[in-house]
Amino acid sequence: MIKLKTLTISTKAEVEMIKITEEVRTFIEESGVKEGLAAVISAHTTTGIMVNEGLECVETDIMETLDRLAPKELPYAHARFLPSYGATGSNSTSHLKSMLSGNSCLFVVQNGKMVSGEAQDIYLSEFDGPKTRKIYIQIIGE
Amino acid sequence: MIIDVHSHPIFYKAISNDADALKFRKEQFAVFKQSPYPIETAIYEMDYMNIDKTVLLPLDITTRHKGHIVSNEEVRQIVDLAPDRFIGFASVDPHRPDGVEVLDYAFKELGLSGLKLHPSKQHFYPQDDMLSPIYEKCIEYNKPIMFHAGMTWEPDAPAKYSQPVHFEEVAIAYPQLRMCLAHFGWPWMHETIMLLLKYPNVYTDTSLLHMDNAKDFYEQIFTKNMGPLWIERNLNKKVMFGTNAPRFRAKRLLPALRELPFRPSTLNNIFAGNAMRFIGLEEQEGR
């Protein structure tokens, strides 16, 4: 059995971390899948899907570390008009943070529920907002 | 206060329900890899950047391409969804036999606040006599014109029609007509500057980002290609903040503008004061 849901989320800042754990957990429980895997996948190249501890201090450290690793202003190559886009791309910091975060995560489904560690939360991380973002949750199992 | 005088509501979901119309709009405007988003997303971005109002621009290309990139009615529809945040302009294809009637309807019945014309995309020279009744209609209603000027990324849109020097005869013939030569008329920015200097009702906007990132490009344009104090000393009442969204975004342009060596009073003029005068909001507010 395969079940798919699309989350549409409007982000409200250039950079933010939005917890989507409960949305994923609820969809798994409503899907009818008892045993399998749930994938959470972003449709974008300037967002991240991250799993980490849902504490404000951890969020701060993650974002500050990403800022240090991928600063806003460097002589990036991706700072030019893109005819294939019809817009000027100058958001390498956002793409690089997305690369470092990854754009998906997986969770085990057992007895119709999401199996996760007690500290684990799932985040949509926005690196180029505000924008409307699409996140796919797909559950594969029986 | 901040006013963005140059935005295209290409991807506003409220007017993007027809897939064929959206495809036409994307191809004619030459903007891709983006999808319709709710009006709330546009307002979130305005709020995030402290932008109070945004001018929405349609484009009528019926005689050459049998359609509109965005129509006057669609602009009215969006403005009605958030009238405190959006200012709607009209557009008319000057080649239309009923062009003056269309424009009169847009001002009188739709209540739109100005006119957008695109000499390159609409294939006309600004000083062509064909435009006279349209300019006179704008003067009759005391409405400004936002002219595309300089290079455009749109297809079938030769830059020659939008070279800034072609607007001079319009400024001479209609000195009371407020007009913005958008995008600083790039790459003919010195022609634009000449017109800004000489004609009191000629304005320009900051919606240009053709190379580099915004910080590097603005620094090049506004402090190297131009004398670093030219805007501060000579043009501080002539330049308006504009983005050309969705091509260029406020969150990149605004911080870059703030890094230029402008006095706070000059930035205030660029952000809102000049737009208030151009659009006529000062008169509406009784100032």
Short mmCIF file of C-alpha atoms in Angstrom, two decimals:
data_model
loop_
_atom_site.label_atom_id
_atom_site.label_comp_id
_atom_site.label_asym_id
_atom_site.label_seq_id
_atom_site.Cartn_x
_atom_site.Cartn_y
_atom_site.Cartn_z
CA MET A 1 0.00 0.00 0.00
CA ILE A 2 1.26 3.50 -0.84
CA LYS A 3 -0.26 6.66 0.63
CA LEU A 4 0.75 10.22 -0.25
CA LYS A 5 -0.06 13.56 1.34
CA THR A 6 1.16 17.03 0.37
CA LEU A 7 1.68 19.61 3.08
CA THR A 8 1.51 23.22 1.89
CA ILE A 9 3.22 25.58 4.31
CA SER A 10 3.55 29.35 4.03
CA THR A 11 6.76 30.43 5.69
CA LYS A 12 6.91 33.93 7.13
CA ALA A 13 10.60 34.76 7.39
CA GLU A 14 13.76 34.40 5.33
CA VAL A 15 15.10 31.72 7.65
CA GLU A 16 13.05 29.65 10.11
CA MET A 17 12.55 26.15 11.46
CA ILE A 18 8.99 24.83 11.47
CA LYS A 19 8.09 21.62 13.31
CA ILE A 20 6.01 19.23 11.21
CA THR A 21 6.25 16.17 13.47
CA GLU A 22 2.58 16.07 14.39
CA GLU A 23 1.45 16.40 10.77
CA VAL A 24 3.59 13.39 9.84
CA ARG A 25 2.53 11.36 12.88
CA THR A 26 -1.17 12.05 12.26
CA PHE A 27 -1.01 11.11 8.58
CA ILE A 28 0.72 7.82 9.41
CA GLU A 29 -1.98 6.94 11.92
CA GLU A 30 -4.76 7.85 9.47
CA SER A 31 -3.17 6.08 6.48
CA GLY A 32 -4.16 2.52 7.37
CA VAL A 33 -0.55 1.33 6.87
CA LYS A 34 0.46 -0.91 9.78
CA GLU A 35 4.04 -1.88 8.93
CA GLY A 36 6.38 0.05 6.62
CA LEU A 37 8.31 3.27 6.09
CA ALA A 38 7.29 6.93 5.98
CA ALA A 39 9.30 9.36 3.87
CA VAL A 40 9.15 13.14 4.29
CA ILE A 41 10.50 14.92 1.23
CA SER A 42 10.77 18.62 0.35
CA ALA A 43 9.94 19.73 -3.20
CA HIS A 44 12.47 22.58 -3.04
CA THR A 45 16.19 23.35 -3.32
CA THR A 46 16.38 26.07 -0.68
CA THR A 47 14.70 24.25 2.20
CA GLY A 48 15.77 21.42 4.45
CA ILE A 49 14.06 18.50 6.12
CA MET A 50 15.85 17.92 9.39
CA VAL A 51 15.41 15.61 12.35
CA ASN A 52 16.70 16.92 15.62
CA GLU A 53 15.78 17.74 19.21
CA GLY A 54 12.94 20.22 19.41
CA LEU A 55 14.59 22.75 21.68
CA GLU A 56 14.96 26.47 20.96
CA CYS A 57 18.63 26.40 21.99
CA VAL A 58 19.35 23.54 19.58
CA GLU A 59 17.52 25.40 16.80
CA THR A 60 19.65 28.49 17.49
CA ASP A 61 22.89 26.50 17.34
CA ILE A 62 21.88 24.75 14.13
CA MET A 63 21.04 28.03 12.40
CA GLU A 64 24.14 29.81 13.65
CA THR A 65 26.33 26.92 12.52
CA LEU A 66 24.76 26.95 9.08
CA ASP A 67 25.37 30.71 8.92
CA ARG A 68 29.05 30.12 9.65
CA LEU A 69 29.36 27.31 7.11
CA ALA A 70 27.43 29.08 4.33
CA PRO A 71 27.67 32.85 4.87
CA LYS A 72 25.37 35.16 2.97
CA GLU A 73 28.09 37.16 1.28
CA LEU A 74 30.89 35.39 -0.53
CA PRO A 75 31.89 35.72 -4.20
CA TYR A 76 29.55 32.89 -5.15
CA ALA A 77 29.22 31.84 -8.82
CA HIS A 78 25.44 31.62 -8.43
CA ALA A 79 24.94 35.41 -8.51
CA ARG A 80 23.70 36.16 -12.01
CA PHE A 81 20.62 36.38 -14.15
CA LEU A 82 19.24 32.94 -15.03
CA PRO A 83 17.36 32.91 -18.37
CA SER A 84 15.93 29.47 -17.59
CA TYR A 85 14.33 30.97 -14.49
CA GLY A 86 13.62 34.51 -15.65
CA ALA A 87 15.08 35.84 -12.43
CA THR A 88 18.40 36.69 -10.85
CA GLY A 89 19.73 33.91 -8.66
CA SER A 90 21.81 35.14 -5.78
CA ASN A 91 20.85 32.76 -3.02
CA SER A 92 23.79 30.40 -2.79
CA THR A 93 23.68 30.60 0.98
CA SER A 94 20.16 29.11 0.80
CA HIS A 95 21.17 26.31 -1.59
CA LEU A 96 24.21 25.41 0.49
CA LYS A 97 22.22 25.28 3.73
CA SER A 98 19.72 23.05 1.96
CA MET A 99 22.56 20.76 0.87
CA LEU A 100 23.90 20.57 4.41
CA SER A 101 20.45 19.86 5.87
CA GLY A 102 19.30 17.30 3.33
CA ASN A 103 15.85 17.38 1.84
CA SER A 104 14.25 14.24 3.27
CA CYS A 105 13.98 11.91 6.23
CA LEU A 106 12.62 8.42 6.89
CA PHE A 107 10.73 6.93 9.83
CA VAL A 108 9.72 3.38 10.62
CA VAL A 109 6.00 2.62 10.78
CA GLN A 110 5.10 -0.13 13.23
CA ASN A 111 1.66 -1.15 14.46
CA GLY A 112 0.21 1.80 12.52
CA LYS A 113 2.30 4.37 14.37
CA MET A 114 5.45 6.39 13.72
CA VAL A 115 8.45 5.00 15.58
CA SER A 116 10.71 7.78 16.82
CA GLY A 117 13.08 8.57 19.63
CA GLU A 118 11.65 10.73 22.39
CA ALA A 119 13.85 13.69 21.50
CA GLN A 120 13.20 13.56 17.76
CA ASP A 121 11.26 16.25 15.95
CA ILE A 122 10.92 16.73 12.21
CA TYR A 123 11.55 20.21 10.86
CA LEU A 124 10.89 21.98 7.62
CA SER A 125 13.78 24.43 7.52
CA GLU A 126 13.25 27.54 5.41
CA PHE A 127 16.38 29.12 3.99
CA ASP A 128 14.91 31.52 1.39
CA GLY A 129 11.52 32.64 2.62
CA PRO A 130 8.94 33.88 2.95
CA LYS A 131 7.52 31.43 0.43
CA THR A 132 4.82 28.81 0.00
CA ARG A 133 6.45 25.39 0.36
CA LYS A 134 5.32 21.86 -0.53
CA ILE A 135 6.32 18.86 1.52
CA TYR A 136 5.42 15.30 0.48
CA ILE A 137 4.75 12.57 3.01
CA GLN A 138 4.71 9.14 1.43
CA ILE A 139 4.02 5.95 3.37
CA ILE A 140 4.98 2.60 1.86
CA GLY A 141 3.94 -0.61 3.58
CA GLU A 142 1.07 -2.93 4.29
CA MET B 1 7.06 53.87 4.98
CA ILE B 2 8.09 51.79 1.96
CA ILE B 3 6.32 51.60 -1.39
CA ASP B 4 7.34 49.11 -4.09
CA VAL B 5 6.31 50.86 -7.32
CA HIS B 6 7.08 47.96 -9.66
CA SER B 7 5.60 44.49 -9.19
CA HIS B 8 3.96 41.98 -11.53
CA PRO B 9 1.31 39.71 -9.96
CA ILE B 10 2.20 36.92 -12.39
CA PHE B 11 1.84 34.08 -9.86
CA TYR B 12 -0.93 35.34 -7.59
CA LYS B 13 -3.17 32.32 -7.15
CA ALA B 14 -6.38 34.36 -7.24
CA ILE B 15 -5.79 35.05 -10.95
CA SER B 16 -3.94 31.84 -11.87
CA ASN B 17 -6.73 29.28 -12.11
CA ASP B 18 -6.61 28.95 -15.90
CA ALA B 19 -3.60 26.75 -16.84
CA ASP B 20 -3.46 28.04 -20.43
CA ALA B 21 -3.56 31.67 -19.30
CA LEU B 22 -0.79 30.99 -16.78
CA LYS B 23 1.34 29.31 -19.46
CA PHE B 24 0.83 32.30 -21.77
CA ARG B 25 1.74 34.67 -18.95
CA LYS B 26 4.94 32.78 -18.08
CA GLU B 27 6.07 32.54 -21.69
CA GLN B 28 5.35 36.18 -22.51
CA PHE B 29 6.95 37.51 -19.32
CA ALA B 30 9.75 34.90 -19.54
CA VAL B 31 9.64 33.72 -15.97
CA PHE B 32 9.71 30.03 -15.13
CA LYS B 33 10.24 27.46 -12.35
CA GLN B 34 7.77 29.24 -10.08
CA SER B 35 4.23 28.27 -9.15
CA PRO B 36 1.13 30.21 -8.11
CA TYR B 37 1.02 31.22 -4.48
CA PRO B 38 -1.73 32.69 -2.34
CA ILE B 39 -1.94 36.44 -1.87
CA GLU B 40 -1.03 35.87 1.78
CA THR B 41 2.47 34.78 0.72
CA ALA B 42 2.99 38.07 -1.12
CA ILE B 43 1.79 39.95 1.95
CA TYR B 44 4.06 37.89 4.26
CA GLU B 45 7.02 38.97 2.14
CA MET B 46 5.86 42.60 2.24
CA ASP B 47 5.46 42.41 6.02
CA TYR B 48 8.84 40.75 6.45
CA MET B 49 10.50 43.59 4.51
CA ASN B 50 8.28 46.31 6.06
CA ILE B 51 6.81 47.20 2.68
CA ASP B 52 3.54 49.05 3.18
CA LYS B 53 2.21 49.15 -0.35
CA THR B 54 2.98 47.51 -3.69
CA VAL B 55 2.04 48.80 -7.14
CA LEU B 56 0.71 45.99 -9.36
CA LEU B 57 1.31 46.22 -13.10
CA PRO B 58 -0.71 44.50 -15.85
CA LEU B 59 0.20 44.36 -19.54
CA ASP B 60 -2.14 44.41 -22.51
CA ILE B 61 -0.56 42.77 -25.58
CA THR B 62 -3.74 41.93 -27.46
CA THR B 63 -2.83 43.13 -30.94
CA ARG B 64 0.51 41.33 -31.15
CA HIS B 65 -0.04 38.33 -28.89
CA LYS B 66 -3.84 38.17 -28.48
CA GLY B 67 -3.89 38.35 -24.72
CA HIS B 68 -2.80 40.00 -21.49
CA ILE B 69 0.12 39.06 -19.29
CA VAL B 70 -2.17 40.35 -16.54
CA SER B 71 -5.40 42.23 -17.33
CA ASN B 72 -6.78 45.41 -15.78
CA GLU B 73 -9.69 43.44 -14.34
CA GLU B 74 -7.31 40.95 -12.72
CA VAL B 75 -5.38 43.79 -11.11
CA ARG B 76 -8.64 45.22 -9.77
CA GLN B 77 -9.54 41.77 -8.43
CA ILE B 78 -6.28 41.52 -6.48
CA VAL B 79 -6.43 45.08 -5.17
CA ASP B 80 -9.92 44.36 -3.84
CA LEU B 81 -8.50 41.47 -1.80
CA ALA B 82 -6.13 43.79 0.10
CA PRO B 83 -6.92 47.41 -0.78
CA ASP B 84 -4.69 48.79 1.98
CA ARG B 85 -1.65 46.97 0.58
CA PHE B 86 -1.96 47.12 -3.19
CA ILE B 87 -2.17 49.94 -5.71
CA GLY B 88 -3.40 48.85 -9.12
CA PHE B 89 -2.24 50.30 -12.42
CA ALA B 90 -3.93 49.82 -15.79
CA SER B 91 -2.48 48.85 -19.12
CA VAL B 92 -3.62 49.36 -22.68
CA ASP B 93 -2.19 48.22 -25.97
CA PRO B 94 -1.74 51.51 -27.87
CA HIS B 95 -2.37 49.74 -31.18
CA ARG B 96 -5.94 48.86 -30.14
CA PRO B 97 -8.54 50.92 -32.00
CA ASP B 98 -10.51 51.13 -28.74
CA GLY B 99 -7.43 51.91 -26.62
CA VAL B 100 -8.64 55.24 -25.28
CA GLU B 101 -12.01 53.76 -24.28
CA VAL B 102 -10.28 50.86 -22.54
CA LEU B 103 -8.12 53.31 -20.60
CA ASP B 104 -11.04 55.57 -19.72
CA TYR B 105 -12.91 52.53 -18.37
CA ALA B 106 -9.86 51.46 -16.35
CA PHE B 107 -9.53 54.88 -14.70
CA LYS B 108 -13.22 55.73 -14.33
CA GLU B 109 -14.89 52.39 -13.62
CA LEU B 110 -12.06 50.18 -12.33
CA GLY B 111 -10.54 53.04 -10.34
CA LEU B 112 -6.96 52.15 -11.28
CA SER B 113 -4.23 54.56 -10.22
CA GLY B 114 -1.90 54.84 -13.21
CA LEU B 115 -0.91 53.37 -16.55
CA LYS B 116 1.75 50.81 -17.46
CA LEU B 117 3.16 50.94 -20.99
CA HIS B 118 5.90 48.76 -22.43
CA PRO B 119 7.28 50.20 -25.69
CA SER B 120 9.43 47.11 -26.37
CA LYS B 121 6.80 44.46 -25.75
CA GLN B 122 4.01 46.53 -27.30
CA HIS B 123 6.20 47.61 -30.23
CA PHE B 124 5.85 51.40 -30.34
CA TYR B 125 8.09 54.40 -29.97
CA PRO B 126 7.00 56.61 -27.07
CA GLN B 127 6.97 59.76 -29.19
CA ASP B 128 4.66 58.21 -31.84
CA ASP B 129 1.57 60.40 -32.47
CA MET B 130 -0.54 57.26 -31.91
CA LEU B 131 0.13 57.71 -28.19
CA SER B 132 -1.12 61.29 -27.92
CA PRO B 133 -4.74 60.49 -26.95
CA ILE B 134 -3.47 58.05 -24.32
CA TYR B 135 -1.13 60.62 -22.79
CA GLU B 136 -3.96 63.18 -22.85
CA LYS B 137 -6.27 60.71 -21.08
CA CYS B 138 -3.68 60.27 -18.32
CA ILE B 139 -3.43 64.04 -17.93
CA GLU B 140 -7.24 64.33 -17.87
CA TYR B 141 -7.37 61.91 -14.92
CA ASN B 142 -4.07 63.11 -13.39
CA LYS B 143 -2.61 59.59 -13.57
CA PRO B 144 1.11 58.74 -13.94
CA ILE B 145 2.67 56.38 -16.47
CA MET B 146 5.07 53.59 -15.59
CA PHE B 147 7.08 53.05 -18.79
CA HIS B 148 9.32 50.07 -19.23
CA ALA B 149 12.70 51.52 -20.20
CA GLY B 150 15.94 49.87 -21.32
CA MET B 151 16.58 46.17 -21.59
CA THR B 152 13.84 43.62 -21.05
CA TRP B 153 14.09 39.86 -20.63
CA GLU B 154 10.72 39.34 -22.32
CA PRO B 155 10.66 37.71 -25.78
CA ASP B 156 9.70 39.62 -28.93
CA ALA B 157 10.57 42.90 -27.23
CA PRO B 158 13.34 44.85 -29.00
CA ALA B 159 15.16 47.22 -26.66
CA LYS B 160 15.34 49.95 -29.32
CA TYR B 161 11.76 51.03 -28.58
CA SER B 162 12.57 51.59 -24.90
CA GLN B 163 15.82 53.50 -25.22
CA PRO B 164 15.41 56.39 -22.77
CA VAL B 165 16.23 59.14 -25.25
CA HIS B 166 12.96 58.35 -27.07
CA PHE B 167 10.99 59.55 -24.04
CA GLU B 168 12.37 63.08 -24.22
CA GLU B 169 9.88 64.32 -26.80
CA VAL B 170 7.04 63.05 -24.57
CA ALA B 171 8.47 64.99 -21.63
CA ILE B 172 8.70 68.10 -23.82
CA ALA B 173 5.20 67.76 -25.27
CA TYR B 174 3.52 66.87 -21.96
CA PRO B 175 5.46 68.54 -19.16
CA GLN B 176 2.64 67.97 -16.67
CA LEU B 177 2.61 64.18 -17.30
CA ARG B 178 4.34 62.25 -14.52
CA MET B 179 6.32 59.34 -15.98
CA CYS B 180 8.69 56.75 -14.62
CA LEU B 181 11.38 55.32 -16.88
CA ALA B 182 11.71 52.02 -15.05
CA HIS B 183 14.86 49.99 -14.39
CA PHE B 184 17.00 53.17 -14.67
CA GLY B 185 16.72 52.52 -18.42
CA TRP B 186 19.64 50.09 -18.10
CA PRO B 187 22.01 49.84 -19.94
CA TRP B 188 21.34 53.45 -21.05
CA MET B 189 21.38 54.75 -17.50
CA HIS B 190 23.16 57.98 -18.46
CA GLU B 191 20.37 58.84 -20.89
CA THR B 192 17.90 58.25 -18.07
CA ILE B 193 19.94 60.47 -15.76
CA MET B 194 19.92 63.22 -18.38
CA LEU B 195 16.12 63.13 -18.51
CA LEU B 196 15.80 62.98 -14.72
CA LEU B 197 17.99 66.05 -14.41
CA LYS B 198 16.20 68.11 -17.02
CA TYR B 199 12.49 67.24 -16.72
CA PRO B 200 10.73 67.72 -13.36
CA ASN B 201 8.10 65.02 -13.89
CA VAL B 202 10.42 62.25 -15.05
CA TYR B 203 11.22 59.57 -12.46
CA THR B 204 12.98 56.20 -12.41
CA ASP B 205 13.03 53.14 -10.15
CA THR B 206 15.52 50.72 -8.66
CA SER B 207 14.19 47.55 -10.30
CA LEU B 208 17.40 46.40 -11.96
CA LEU B 209 19.52 43.39 -11.11
CA HIS B 210 20.89 41.95 -14.32
CA MET B 211 24.23 40.68 -13.05
CA ASP B 212 25.91 39.81 -9.77
CA ASN B 213 24.05 39.84 -6.50
CA ALA B 214 22.12 42.94 -5.47
CA LYS B 215 24.85 44.33 -3.23
CA ASP B 216 27.57 44.06 -5.90
CA PHE B 217 25.35 45.26 -8.76
CA TYR B 218 23.97 48.28 -6.90
CA GLU B 219 27.45 49.23 -5.75
CA GLN B 220 28.68 49.03 -9.36
CA ILE B 221 25.73 50.98 -10.81
CA PHE B 222 25.18 53.60 -8.13
CA THR B 223 28.73 54.33 -6.98
CA LYS B 224 31.00 53.44 -9.93
CA ASN B 225 29.06 53.77 -13.18
CA MET B 226 27.49 56.85 -11.61
CA GLY B 227 29.30 59.28 -9.40
CA PRO B 228 28.79 58.07 -5.81
CA LEU B 229 26.97 61.29 -4.85
CA TRP B 230 24.89 61.80 -7.97
CA ILE B 231 21.68 60.46 -6.45
CA GLU B 232 22.35 62.16 -3.13
CA ARG B 233 23.05 65.54 -4.70
CA ASN B 234 21.02 65.62 -7.87
CA LEU B 235 18.44 62.85 -8.08
CA ASN B 236 17.18 62.29 -4.56
CA LYS B 237 13.66 63.37 -5.55
CA LYS B 238 13.63 61.25 -8.72
CA VAL B 239 14.42 57.64 -7.77
CA MET B 240 11.75 55.29 -6.41
CA PHE B 241 12.08 51.87 -4.84
CA GLY B 242 10.85 49.16 -7.21
CA THR B 243 11.54 45.43 -7.37
CA ASN B 244 10.22 44.06 -10.68
CA ALA B 245 8.94 41.06 -8.67
CA PRO B 246 8.84 38.16 -9.35
CA ARG B 247 12.07 38.68 -11.31
CA PHE B 248 13.90 40.45 -8.49
CA ARG B 249 12.91 40.28 -4.84
CA ALA B 250 12.60 42.97 -2.20
CA LYS B 251 14.53 40.98 0.36
CA ARG B 252 17.63 41.18 -1.84
CA LEU B 253 17.21 44.74 -3.18
CA LEU B 254 16.25 46.58 0.02
CA PRO B 255 19.30 45.53 2.09
CA ALA B 256 21.54 46.38 -0.89
CA LEU B 257 20.00 49.86 -1.14
CA ARG B 258 20.52 50.41 2.58
CA GLU B 259 24.24 49.68 2.18
CA LEU B 260 24.72 52.51 -0.31
CA PRO B 261 26.13 55.79 1.05
CA PHE B 262 22.82 57.65 1.18
CA ARG B 263 21.54 60.00 3.86
CA PRO B 264 18.47 58.74 5.77
CA SER B 265 16.42 61.52 4.16
CA THR B 266 17.45 60.32 0.68
CA LEU B 267 16.56 56.74 1.53
CA ASN B 268 13.16 57.92 2.78
CA ASN B 269 12.59 59.70 -0.53
CA ILE B 270 13.56 56.57 -2.46
CA PHE B 271 11.50 54.27 -0.27
CA ALA B 272 8.27 56.29 -0.26
CA GLY B 273 8.39 60.07 -0.63
CA ASN B 274 9.03 60.10 -4.36
CA ALA B 275 6.45 57.38 -5.01
CA MET B 276 3.84 59.34 -3.04
CA ARG B 277 4.39 62.29 -5.35
CA PHE B 278 4.58 60.16 -8.52
CA ILE B 279 1.41 58.21 -7.83
CA GLY B 280 -0.42 61.24 -6.46
CA LEU B 281 -0.90 59.86 -2.96
CA GLU B 282 0.22 63.18 -1.45
CA GLU B 283 -2.73 64.93 -3.07
CA GLN B 284 -5.11 62.20 -1.95
CA GLU B 285 -3.91 62.63 1.60
CA GLY B 286 -4.28 66.39 1.33
CA ARG B 287 -0.64 67.19 1.74
#
